[in-house]
Coordinates of C-alpha atoms and ligand atoms in Angstrom, one line a residue:
M1 CA 0.0 -0.3 -0.5
E2 CA 1.2 3.6 -0.9
P3 CA 2.0 5.5 2.3
K4 CA -0.7 7.9 3.6
K5 CA -0.1 11.5 2.1
L6 CA 0.4 13.5 4.9
V7 CA -0.2 17.4 5.3
T8 CA 3.3 18.5 4.8
I9 CA 4.9 21.5 7.0
E10 CA 5.0 23.2 3.4
E11 CA 1.6 23.0 3.0
M12 CA 1.0 24.4 7.0
E13 CA 3.1 27.3 6.4
A14 CA 1.6 28.1 3.2
A15 CA -1.6 28.1 5.0
T16 CA -0.2 30.8 7.3
E17 CA 1.4 33.0 5.0
R18 CA -2.1 33.1 3.5
L19 CA -3.4 34.2 7.1
L20 CA -0.8 36.9 7.8
E21 CA -1.8 38.7 4.5
T22 CA -5.4 38.8 6.2
G23 CA -3.4 40.1 8.9
A24 CA -1.6 42.6 6.8
L25 CA -5.0 43.5 5.6
V26 CA -6.3 44.8 9.1
G27 CA -3.2 46.2 10.5
A28 CA -2.6 42.9 12.6
D29 CA 0.8 42.1 14.4
S30 CA 2.0 38.8 14.1
W31 CA 4.3 36.3 16.6
Q32 CA 6.5 36.1 13.3
Q33 CA 7.2 40.0 12.9
R34 CA 7.7 40.5 16.6
V35 CA 10.5 37.6 16.7
K36 CA 11.9 39.5 13.8
N37 CA 12.1 42.9 16.3
Q38 CA 13.1 40.9 19.1
T39 CA 16.5 39.3 17.0
P40 CA 19.3 39.4 18.2
H41 CA 18.3 37.9 21.4
C42 CA 20.7 39.1 24.5
K43 CA 23.7 36.8 24.6
F44 CA 23.5 37.1 28.4
G45 CA 20.5 36.1 28.8
E46 CA 20.9 33.0 26.2
E47 CA 23.4 32.0 28.2
G48 CA 22.0 32.4 32.0
I49 CA 24.8 35.0 33.0
C50 CA 22.8 38.2 33.6
C51 CA 21.6 38.5 37.6
R52 CA 18.7 40.3 38.5
I53 CA 18.1 38.8 41.9
C54 CA 19.0 41.9 43.5
S55 CA 19.0 45.4 43.0
M56 CA 22.9 45.6 43.5
G57 CA 22.7 44.9 40.0
P58 CA 21.7 43.6 37.6
C59 CA 25.2 42.1 37.3
R60 CA 26.4 40.7 34.2
I61 CA 29.2 38.0 33.8
T62 CA 32.2 39.1 31.3
P63 CA 36.1 38.0 31.3
K64 CA 36.5 41.4 32.5
A65 CA 33.8 40.7 35.4
P66 CA 33.9 37.3 36.0
R67 CA 31.9 37.7 39.6
G68 CA 28.8 39.8 40.6
I69 CA 29.0 42.4 43.1
C70 CA 28.5 39.8 45.6
G71 CA 31.2 37.8 44.8
C72 CA 29.1 35.0 43.1
D73 CA 30.4 33.3 40.1
V74 CA 29.0 32.6 36.6
H75 CA 28.5 29.0 37.6
G76 CA 26.6 29.9 41.0
I77 CA 24.5 32.4 38.6
V78 CA 23.7 29.9 36.0
A79 CA 22.3 27.8 38.7
R80 CA 20.4 30.2 40.5
N81 CA 18.9 31.2 37.6
F82 CA 18.0 27.2 36.3
L83 CA 16.3 26.6 40.2
R84 CA 14.2 29.9 39.2
F85 CA 13.0 28.9 36.0
T86 CA 12.2 25.2 37.3
A87 CA 10.5 26.7 40.2
G88 CA 8.2 28.9 37.9
G89 CA 7.4 26.0 36.0
S90 CA 6.5 23.6 39.1
A91 CA 4.3 26.2 40.6
T92 CA 2.5 26.7 37.3
H93 CA 1.7 23.3 36.5
S94 CA 1.1 22.5 40.5
D95 CA -1.0 25.5 40.8
H96 CA -3.1 23.9 37.7
G97 CA -3.2 20.7 39.9
R98 CA -4.6 22.7 42.8
E99 CA -7.4 24.4 40.7
I100 CA -8.8 20.8 39.7
C101 CA -8.6 19.8 43.5
H102 CA -10.7 22.7 44.7
T103 CA -13.3 21.5 41.7
L104 CA -13.3 18.0 42.8
H105 CA -14.1 19.3 46.4
E106 CA -17.4 21.4 44.6
T107 CA -18.4 18.4 43.4
R108 CA -22.2 17.3 43.9
E109 CA -25.0 15.0 42.8
G110 CA -26.3 17.2 40.1
G111 CA -24.0 20.3 40.7
N112 CA -21.9 22.0 38.3
Y113 CA -19.0 19.7 38.3
T114 CA -20.1 15.7 39.4
V115 CA -18.0 12.2 39.7
K116 CA -17.3 11.0 36.3
D117 CA -15.2 8.2 37.4
P118 CA -16.1 6.8 41.1
E119 CA -14.0 3.8 40.4
K120 CA -10.7 6.0 40.2
L121 CA -11.9 8.0 43.4
I122 CA -12.1 4.7 44.8
R123 CA -8.9 3.6 44.1
I124 CA -6.9 7.1 45.0
A125 CA -8.4 6.6 47.9
T126 CA -7.5 3.4 48.9
E127 CA -4.0 4.3 47.7
W128 CA -4.3 7.3 50.2
D129 CA -5.8 4.9 53.3
I130 CA -8.9 6.9 53.1
P131 CA -11.7 4.5 53.9
T132 CA -14.4 3.7 51.3
E133 CA -16.6 1.3 52.4
G134 CA -20.0 2.4 51.7
R135 CA -19.5 6.0 51.5
D136 CA -21.6 8.4 49.8
I137 CA -19.4 8.7 46.8
Y138 CA -19.6 12.7 47.1
D139 CA -18.3 12.9 50.8
L140 CA -15.3 10.7 49.5
A141 CA -14.5 13.0 47.0
H142 CA -14.8 15.7 49.5
E143 CA -12.2 14.2 51.7
V144 CA -10.0 13.0 49.2
S145 CA -9.7 16.6 47.4
E146 CA -8.9 18.2 51.0
T147 CA -6.3 15.6 51.5
A148 CA -5.0 16.7 48.2
L149 CA -4.8 20.0 49.0
L150 CA -2.8 19.5 52.0
E151 CA -0.1 18.1 49.7
Y152 CA 0.8 21.4 49.0
G153 CA 1.1 22.2 52.8
K154 CA 1.8 19.7 54.7
P155 CA 4.3 20.1 57.2
F156 CA 6.1 16.9 57.2
G157 CA 6.4 13.9 54.6
T158 CA 6.7 13.5 51.1
Q159 CA 4.7 13.1 48.3
R160 CA 1.8 10.5 48.7
F161 CA 2.4 9.5 44.9
L162 CA 5.9 8.8 45.4
K163 CA 4.7 5.3 46.4
R164 CA 3.7 4.5 42.7
A165 CA 7.3 5.0 41.6
P166 CA 9.4 1.3 41.4
K167 CA 11.1 0.7 44.9
E168 CA 14.5 1.3 43.4
R169 CA 13.6 4.9 41.9
Q170 CA 12.1 5.8 45.6
E171 CA 15.6 4.6 47.2
V172 CA 17.3 7.0 44.4
W173 CA 15.4 9.9 45.9
E174 CA 16.0 9.4 49.4
R175 CA 19.7 8.7 49.0
E176 CA 19.8 12.0 46.8
G177 CA 17.7 14.0 49.2
I178 CA 15.6 14.9 46.5
A179 CA 12.0 12.8 47.2
P180 CA 9.9 15.8 47.2
R181 CA 8.2 17.3 50.4
A182 CA 4.9 19.6 50.6
I183 CA 4.6 21.1 47.1
D184 CA 4.4 24.4 47.7
R185 CA 7.5 24.2 50.6
E186 CA 10.1 23.1 47.1
V187 CA 9.1 26.0 45.3
S188 CA 9.1 28.2 48.4
Q189 CA 12.6 26.8 49.2
A190 CA 13.6 27.4 45.6
L191 CA 13.0 30.6 45.5
H192 CA 14.6 31.0 49.4
M193 CA 17.7 29.2 48.0
T194 CA 18.4 31.9 44.7
H195 CA 17.7 35.0 47.5
M196 CA 20.6 37.3 47.6
G197 CA 23.6 35.7 50.1
C198 CA 22.1 32.4 49.9
S199 CA 23.0 29.0 47.5
S200 CA 25.3 29.7 45.1
L201 CA 26.7 26.1 45.1
P202 CA 25.5 24.7 41.7
E203 CA 25.1 21.1 42.9
A204 CA 22.3 22.4 45.8
L205 CA 20.9 24.8 43.1
L206 CA 20.5 21.9 40.9
K207 CA 19.7 18.9 43.1
Q208 CA 16.8 21.4 44.4
S209 CA 15.4 22.0 40.9
L210 CA 15.2 18.0 40.5
R211 CA 13.1 18.0 43.6
C212 CA 11.3 20.9 43.0
G213 CA 10.3 19.3 39.1
L214 CA 9.3 16.0 41.2
S215 CA 7.2 18.2 43.4
D216 CA 5.4 19.2 40.4
G217 CA 5.5 15.7 38.3
W218 CA 4.8 13.0 41.0
G219 CA 2.7 16.1 43.3
G220 CA 0.8 18.7 41.5
S221 CA 0.9 17.6 38.1
M222 CA 0.0 14.0 38.7
M223 CA -2.9 15.2 41.1
G224 CA -4.3 17.5 38.3
T225 CA -4.6 14.5 36.1
E226 CA -5.7 11.9 38.5
F227 CA -8.5 14.3 39.7
S228 CA -9.1 15.5 35.8
D229 CA -10.0 12.2 35.5
V230 CA -12.3 11.5 38.2
L231 CA -14.3 15.1 36.9
F232 CA -14.1 14.2 33.6
G233 CA -13.5 11.0 32.5
T234 CA -10.6 8.8 32.3
P235 CA -9.8 9.0 28.7
K236 CA -10.4 6.5 26.5
P237 CA -9.4 6.4 22.6
L238 CA -11.5 8.2 20.1
D239 CA -11.6 9.7 16.5
T240 CA -11.3 13.7 16.2
T241 CA -9.7 16.0 13.6
A242 CA -7.2 18.3 13.9
N243 CA -5.6 21.4 12.2
L244 CA -7.1 24.6 11.1
G245 CA -9.7 23.3 8.6
V246 CA -11.7 22.1 11.7
M247 CA -12.8 25.5 12.1
D248 CA -16.0 25.7 10.0
K249 CA -17.3 29.1 7.9
D250 CA -21.0 28.1 8.5
M251 CA -20.9 27.6 12.1
V252 CA -20.1 30.0 15.5
N253 CA -16.5 28.9 16.1
I254 CA -15.6 28.9 19.6
I255 CA -12.2 28.5 20.3
V256 CA -11.0 26.9 24.0
H257 CA -7.5 27.6 25.0
G258 CA -5.1 27.2 28.1
H259 CA -5.1 24.1 30.5
D260 CA -7.8 23.9 32.8
P261 CA -10.5 21.6 31.6
S262 CA -12.7 22.7 34.5
L263 CA -13.5 26.0 31.8
S264 CA -13.9 24.0 28.7
E265 CA -15.8 20.9 30.0
M266 CA -18.6 23.6 30.7
V267 CA -18.4 25.5 27.2
V268 CA -18.0 22.0 25.5
F269 CA -21.4 21.5 27.1
Y270 CA -23.4 24.6 26.5
A271 CA -22.0 24.2 23.0
Q272 CA -24.7 21.7 22.7
D273 CA -27.5 23.0 24.5
P274 CA -30.6 23.2 22.4
E275 CA -31.3 26.7 23.2
M276 CA -27.7 27.5 22.1
I277 CA -28.4 25.9 18.9
A278 CA -31.4 27.3 17.8
L279 CA -29.9 30.9 18.9
A280 CA -27.1 30.3 16.6
K281 CA -29.6 29.2 13.8
S282 CA -31.2 32.4 14.5
V283 CA -28.4 34.6 13.8
G284 CA -28.0 32.2 10.5
A285 CA -25.2 29.9 11.6
K286 CA -25.4 26.4 10.9
G287 CA -24.6 25.3 14.9
I288 CA -22.3 25.7 17.5
N289 CA -18.6 24.4 16.6
V290 CA -16.0 24.1 19.4
A291 CA -12.2 23.6 19.1
G292 CA -9.4 23.8 20.9
V293 CA -5.9 25.2 21.0
C294 CA -3.1 24.1 23.2
C295 CA -3.9 21.8 26.0
T296 CA -7.4 22.8 26.5
S297 CA -7.3 21.4 23.1
N298 CA -5.8 17.9 24.1
E299 CA -8.2 18.0 27.5
V300 CA -11.6 17.9 25.5
A301 CA -10.3 16.3 22.3
M302 CA -9.5 13.0 24.5
R303 CA -12.6 13.4 26.0
H304 CA -15.2 14.4 23.7
G305 CA -13.2 13.8 20.4
I306 CA -13.4 18.2 20.2
P307 CA -11.4 18.8 16.8
M308 CA -7.7 20.5 17.6
A309 CA -7.5 23.7 15.9
G310 CA -3.7 24.1 16.5
N311 CA -0.9 24.4 19.0
F312 CA 1.0 27.1 20.6
L313 CA 2.2 28.8 17.7
Q314 CA -1.2 28.5 15.9
Q315 CA -3.0 30.6 18.4
E316 CA -3.1 34.0 16.6
N317 CA -4.0 31.9 13.1
V318 CA -7.3 30.9 14.5
V319 CA -8.4 34.5 14.8
L320 CA -6.7 35.4 11.6
T321 CA -9.2 33.1 9.9
G322 CA -12.0 35.8 10.5
A323 CA -14.4 33.1 11.4
C324 CA -13.3 32.8 15.1
E325 CA -16.7 34.0 17.0
A326 CA -14.6 33.9 20.5
I327 CA -11.3 32.8 21.9
V328 CA -12.2 32.2 25.3
V329 CA -8.7 31.2 27.5
D330 CA -8.2 29.7 31.1
V331 CA -4.3 29.7 32.2
Q332 CA -1.1 29.3 30.4
C333 CA 0.3 29.9 27.4
I334 CA -1.8 32.9 26.1
F335 CA -0.2 35.0 24.1
P336 CA -1.0 38.8 25.3
A337 CA -1.1 39.6 21.7
L338 CA -4.5 38.1 21.0
G339 CA -5.9 41.1 22.9
P340 CA -4.8 43.5 20.2
L341 CA -5.3 41.0 17.5
S342 CA -9.0 40.2 18.5
K343 CA -9.5 43.7 17.9
C344 CA -8.8 43.8 14.3
F345 CA -11.3 41.3 14.0
H346 CA -15.2 40.6 15.4
T347 CA -13.7 38.3 17.6
K348 CA -14.1 38.4 21.4
F349 CA -11.0 37.5 23.3
I350 CA -12.7 36.3 26.7
T351 CA -10.2 35.8 29.6
T352 CA -11.8 33.8 32.9
S353 CA -9.3 33.9 35.4
N354 CA -7.7 35.8 37.7
I355 CA -4.2 33.9 36.9
A356 CA -4.5 35.2 33.6
R357 CA -5.4 38.7 33.4
M358 CA -5.2 40.5 30.3
P359 CA -5.5 44.0 28.6
D360 CA -8.3 44.0 25.4
S361 CA -10.2 41.2 27.0
E362 CA -13.5 40.6 27.9
F363 CA -13.0 39.2 31.4
I364 CA -15.5 37.1 32.5
Q365 CA -14.6 35.0 36.0
F366 CA -15.1 32.0 36.1
S367 CA -15.1 29.8 39.2
P368 CA -16.9 26.1 40.2
E369 CA -19.5 27.7 42.0
N370 CA -20.7 29.9 38.8
A371 CA -19.4 27.7 36.2
G372 CA -22.6 26.8 34.6
E373 CA -23.9 30.1 34.4
N374 CA -21.0 31.7 32.9
A375 CA -20.3 29.5 30.5
K376 CA -23.8 29.6 29.0
A377 CA -23.0 33.4 28.9
I378 CA -19.8 32.8 27.2
V379 CA -21.1 30.9 24.2
K380 CA -24.1 33.2 24.4
M381 CA -21.5 36.2 23.8
A382 CA -20.0 34.3 21.0
V383 CA -23.0 33.3 19.2
E384 CA -24.3 36.8 19.5
N385 CA -21.4 37.8 18.1
F386 CA -21.8 36.0 14.9
K387 CA -23.6 38.4 13.0
N388 CA -20.7 40.8 13.0
R389 CA -18.5 38.8 11.2
K390 CA -16.8 40.5 8.1
P391 CA -17.3 37.7 5.1
E392 CA -14.5 39.3 3.1
L393 CA -12.1 38.9 6.1
V394 CA -12.9 35.1 6.4
Y395 CA -10.4 32.4 4.9
I396 CA -9.4 29.1 6.6
P397 CA -7.5 26.9 5.3
D398 CA -8.2 23.6 4.0
I399 CA -6.0 21.0 5.9
K400 CA -7.5 19.1 8.4
E401 CA -6.3 15.6 9.3
T402 CA -7.9 12.9 11.2
A403 CA -6.8 11.4 15.0
T404 CA -7.2 8.8 17.5
V405 CA -6.5 10.4 20.9
G406 CA -7.2 9.4 24.3
Y407 CA -4.7 6.9 25.5
S408 CA -4.3 7.3 29.2
V409 CA -2.5 4.2 30.9
E410 CA -5.4 2.5 31.5
A411 CA -6.5 2.7 27.9
I412 CA -3.1 1.5 26.8
E413 CA -3.5 -1.0 29.4
K414 CA -6.9 -2.3 27.9
T415 CA -5.6 -1.8 24.6
L416 CA -2.8 -4.4 25.9
D417 CA -5.6 -7.0 27.5
T418 CA -7.3 -7.4 24.6
V419 CA -4.2 -8.4 22.6
T420 CA -3.1 -10.6 25.0
N421 CA -6.5 -12.3 25.1
P422 CA -9.5 -10.8 23.8
F423 CA -12.3 -12.9 26.0
V424 CA -10.8 -12.8 29.3
D425 CA -11.0 -9.7 31.1
V426 CA -7.7 -9.9 32.3
T427 CA -6.0 -7.8 34.8
G428 CA -3.7 -4.9 33.2
T429 CA -0.1 -5.9 32.5
M430 CA 2.6 -4.2 30.7
K431 CA 4.0 -7.7 29.7
P432 CA 2.7 -8.0 25.9
L433 CA 4.6 -4.2 25.3
V434 CA 7.9 -5.3 27.5
E435 CA 7.9 -9.0 25.0
C436 CA 8.0 -6.7 21.8
V437 CA 10.7 -4.6 22.8
E438 CA 12.7 -7.6 24.5
S439 CA 12.0 -9.3 21.1
G440 CA 13.1 -6.4 18.8
V441 CA 9.9 -6.4 17.1
L442 CA 9.7 -2.8 18.9
R443 CA 12.9 -1.2 19.4
G444 CA 12.0 1.0 21.8
A445 CA 9.6 4.1 22.8
V446 CA 9.9 7.7 22.6
A447 CA 8.3 10.1 25.3
M448 CA 7.7 13.6 23.1
V449 CA 6.5 16.4 24.5
G450 CA 6.4 20.1 24.6
C451 CA 5.5 23.2 23.2
N452 CA 6.7 25.2 19.6
N453 CA 9.4 27.7 19.6
P454 CA 10.1 30.3 17.4
R455 CA 13.7 29.7 17.5
V456 CA 13.0 26.8 15.8
R457 CA 11.0 26.0 12.5
A458 CA 7.3 25.5 14.0
D459 CA 6.4 21.7 14.5
Y460 CA 9.3 20.8 12.1
A461 CA 11.3 19.2 14.6
H462 CA 8.3 17.5 15.9
I463 CA 7.3 15.9 13.1
E464 CA 10.5 15.2 11.4
L465 CA 11.9 13.4 14.0
M466 CA 8.3 11.6 14.7
K467 CA 8.8 10.1 11.0
K468 CA 12.4 9.0 11.7
L469 CA 11.7 7.6 14.3
L470 CA 8.6 5.7 13.3
K471 CA 10.8 4.0 10.6
N472 CA 12.9 3.0 13.4
D473 CA 10.3 0.8 14.8
I474 CA 10.3 3.1 17.6
I475 CA 6.7 3.6 19.4
L476 CA 5.7 7.1 20.6
V477 CA 3.7 8.5 23.1
L478 CA 2.8 12.3 23.6
S479 CA 1.6 15.4 24.9
G480 CA 1.2 18.7 24.9
C481 CA 1.7 20.8 21.8
S482 CA 3.9 18.1 20.3
A483 CA 0.6 15.7 20.2
Q484 CA -0.9 18.7 18.3
A485 CA 1.8 18.6 15.9
A486 CA 1.5 15.0 15.0
A487 CA -2.5 15.0 15.2
K488 CA -2.1 18.2 12.4
A489 CA 0.2 16.3 10.2
G490 CA -1.9 12.9 10.5
L491 CA 0.6 11.2 12.4
M492 CA -2.0 9.8 15.1
S493 CA -4.2 8.4 12.4
K494 CA -4.1 4.7 12.3
D495 CA -3.2 5.0 8.7
A496 CA -0.1 6.6 9.8
K497 CA 1.0 3.0 10.4
E498 CA 2.2 2.8 6.5
L499 CA 5.0 5.4 7.7
C500 CA 6.2 2.7 10.2
G501 CA 9.3 0.3 9.8
A502 CA 7.9 -3.5 9.6
G503 CA 7.6 -4.3 13.5
L504 CA 5.7 -1.2 14.6
K505 CA 3.4 -1.7 11.9
R506 CA 2.4 -5.1 12.5
V507 CA 2.2 -3.8 16.4
C508 CA -0.4 -1.2 15.3
E509 CA -2.1 -3.9 13.2
L510 CA -2.1 -6.3 16.1
A511 CA -3.4 -3.7 18.8
D512 CA -5.4 -1.4 16.1
I513 CA -3.4 1.3 17.1
P514 CA -1.6 4.4 16.2
P515 CA 2.2 4.4 16.1
V516 CA 1.9 7.8 18.0
L517 CA -0.1 7.7 21.3
H518 CA -2.2 10.7 22.6
M519 CA -1.7 10.8 26.3
G520 CA -3.1 14.1 26.6
S521 CA -2.1 17.4 27.8
C522 CA 1.2 18.9 29.3
V523 CA -0.1 17.9 33.1
D524 CA -0.3 14.8 31.7
I525 CA 2.9 13.9 31.2
S526 CA 2.8 12.4 34.4
R527 CA 0.7 9.4 33.1
M528 CA 4.0 8.8 31.5
M529 CA 5.9 8.6 34.9
I530 CA 3.2 5.9 35.8
L531 CA 3.4 4.2 32.4
A532 CA 7.6 4.1 32.7
S533 CA 7.2 2.6 36.5
R534 CA 4.5 0.2 35.1
I535 CA 6.6 -1.1 32.7
A536 CA 9.9 -1.1 34.6
E537 CA 7.8 -3.1 37.4
D538 CA 6.7 -5.7 34.8
W539 CA 9.8 -6.1 33.3
G540 CA 11.7 -6.1 36.8
I541 CA 13.9 -3.5 36.2
D542 CA 14.7 0.3 37.2
I543 CA 13.7 2.9 34.6
P544 CA 16.6 4.0 33.3
Q545 CA 17.5 0.8 32.1
I546 CA 14.2 0.9 30.0
P547 CA 14.6 1.3 25.5
L548 CA 12.4 4.7 26.5
V549 CA 13.8 7.9 26.3
G550 CA 12.0 11.7 26.6
C551 CA 12.6 14.3 24.0
A552 CA 11.2 18.2 23.8
P553 CA 12.8 19.3 20.1
E554 CA 11.0 22.5 20.6
W555 CA 10.0 23.6 24.2
M556 CA 9.8 27.0 25.5
S557 CA 8.1 27.5 28.8
E558 CA 9.2 27.4 32.2
K559 CA 6.4 24.4 32.8
A560 CA 8.9 22.5 30.4
V561 CA 12.1 22.6 32.5
S562 CA 10.3 21.6 35.4
I563 CA 9.0 18.7 33.4
G564 CA 12.6 18.1 32.4
N565 CA 13.8 18.0 35.8
Y566 CA 11.1 15.4 36.7
V567 CA 11.2 13.1 33.8
V568 CA 15.2 12.8 34.2
A569 CA 14.7 12.3 38.1
T570 CA 12.4 9.3 37.1
G571 CA 15.2 7.9 35.1
I572 CA 14.2 8.9 31.6
D573 CA 17.1 10.4 29.5
T574 CA 16.0 13.4 27.7
F575 CA 16.7 15.1 24.6
L576 CA 16.2 18.9 23.7
G577 CA 16.1 20.6 20.8
V578 CA 16.3 24.2 22.0
S579 CA 18.6 24.9 24.8
P580 CA 18.3 26.0 27.9
Q581 CA 19.7 29.2 29.2
A582 CA 22.7 27.8 30.8
S583 CA 25.3 27.4 28.8
G584 CA 27.4 29.8 30.2
S585 CA 28.6 27.9 33.2
S586 CA 30.8 25.2 32.0
Q587 CA 29.9 23.3 35.5
V588 CA 26.3 23.4 35.2
W589 CA 26.1 22.4 31.6
D590 CA 28.4 19.7 32.1
M591 CA 26.1 18.2 35.4
L592 CA 22.9 18.6 33.4
T593 CA 24.3 17.2 30.4
G594 CA 26.2 14.1 32.2
A595 CA 29.5 15.3 30.8
G596 CA 31.3 15.6 34.2
D597 CA 31.5 13.1 37.1
N598 CA 29.6 14.8 39.5
G599 CA 25.7 15.4 38.0
Y600 CA 22.2 14.4 37.0
K601 CA 23.7 10.9 35.5
Q602 CA 25.5 10.1 38.8
W603 CA 22.5 11.0 40.9
V604 CA 19.5 9.9 39.0
G605 CA 21.1 7.6 36.5
A606 CA 19.7 10.0 33.5
N607 CA 20.7 13.3 31.9
F608 CA 20.1 15.8 29.0
T609 CA 21.2 15.9 25.7
V610 CA 21.0 19.2 23.8
E611 CA 21.4 19.1 20.2
T612 CA 19.7 21.7 17.7
D613 CA 20.3 19.5 14.2
V614 CA 17.3 17.8 13.8
E615 CA 18.8 15.0 12.2
K616 CA 21.1 14.4 14.3
L617 CA 18.9 14.5 17.4
G618 CA 16.9 11.9 16.2
D619 CA 20.2 9.7 15.5
L620 CA 21.1 10.8 19.1
M621 CA 18.1 9.4 20.3
I622 CA 17.9 5.5 18.3
Q623 CA 21.9 5.5 19.3
R624 CA 20.9 5.9 23.3
I625 CA 17.9 3.8 22.8
E626 CA 20.1 0.9 21.1
E627 CA 22.9 1.2 23.9
K628 CA 20.1 0.6 26.2
R629 CA 18.8 -2.5 24.2
A630 CA 22.7 -3.5 24.2
A631 CA 23.2 -3.2 28.3
L632 CA 20.1 -5.6 28.8
G633 CA 21.5 -8.0 26.2
I634 CA 18.4 -8.1 24.3
Ligands
MSK1 S1 0.3 24.3 26.0 S2 3.5 24.5 27.7 S3 3.2 25.2 24.6 S4 2.7 22.2 25.2 FE1 0.2 22.8 27.6 FE2 1.9 23.6 24.7 FE3 4.1 24.2 26.2 FE4 2.3 25.1 26.6

């Protein structure tokens, strides 16, 4: 069979160019232009050698000025900046998780939010030694959410979910003093350590980066993921569509963007309300079309099949189509540019969270208590805005791909069960997957995650790396904007098996899966940690031994650095296509990349590799996977 014809990067870029022409007509600014304005970037910032932590400075390190005014050297400055970056990411992810815990606390029979996966709630309660027998599910939800909220500030002990990791990992974290305590404490301590006159020893600062990252991945993010599943349902495979062609010129288009599913779930619900659909028809539209951008898109795609309009660097494109009645945002990864941009069109830019307030937006404060009422008001505002569209500005690129999404760990387990024995409901095991890797049918796996970054050609690294890995019989698990890159290019369709090597193709046929598995949003990288732990346990090895690596080829955010830290701390070698702002210190760089004899590799058995050449980055990942295979004797 002929390989499936995929949407190419060039076609996506041509669509963007056409949209920018519309932008030029209405005097819109664009990230493409702003990148030009900001280039070249500040070298001191790029290398992490500028210190702005006290007001004796800023201090910048040069050969002539090798120490800041306080006497801190370049290694201390770079490590402090790196830890602050990590703390920003950990705080952000974890606060998302905290919001979800609060939403869980608001659940009640017939309320705005209910418990959709009671089994999962009971499982977590049991894991946390909370009595479940004969209890009302909402009573249980409230106790579990209170216990979860205490994970943020408890005075003693470490994160409850650490026990999910294999014993060896837990011992490594204890040995290295990086087992995370209360989440807020780790963020707070990171800021304390980096305050003027505290730590300047790179080793201490980097160990706190690992601990702070772990409090995100095995704390805040994991709770965000688990309780989102309890609230909105644990994802199962379902079909959707992706790329800008999912917008519909005959419908009211509402774009949901951000991260917290508490908002988008409600918008999706009210967009299906017969009263709202009738209203849409009364203003001349055929109906209401909700589509997503960034991780909110992942959340609603994997639970409702809501189409994915695009990822991070396409957020302006959805407005540039001229067919976006409202772009509704919650938190994180939202360009402030959307305010002025939406003013060039009829689009309503609706902010909903006190955490993300922006100029030129309409603010409708959203909370679990008023969720239904406010989601309905948002949908109504979008519908009533349809009549303000300027038809001469409407252009929706005709590019759209199909995708199968929603591979939670539970869904992967279920899929593997079907392969093992279609007639018996066996308890979940990762053994069939392990056997495929042991036998060489699959060479290994890559967990690809992260954003877009204008420093690299948008989506190019994601898509080219995926194609290369598939050809080499390496299965992919994806989340965040990387997942949307794959979906937009057709790599999450089951037809993409034609791009795979013979082994992976056979696995896809047997299991009826696409070769690129969608695991969700950026908080859902916690799912990958559970998956890796389950594989290690079922295989009887430690995580660093698995022929598995992580990759963030186009990362850009503080969250990505926090993620990188917890993925590496979990024992997964991680490959970056964009350099962290840490190259100014040879000591820090060596500790992060495993070049020295004291650093991440020695502490946790994994490290970062940085390579900005996409082809070489792919080769390095394949090489590392093969090295791990050789070490296992397979
Ligand atoms: S949305 S953090 S651009 S993955 Fe999660 Fe995408 Fe990166 Fe934001």
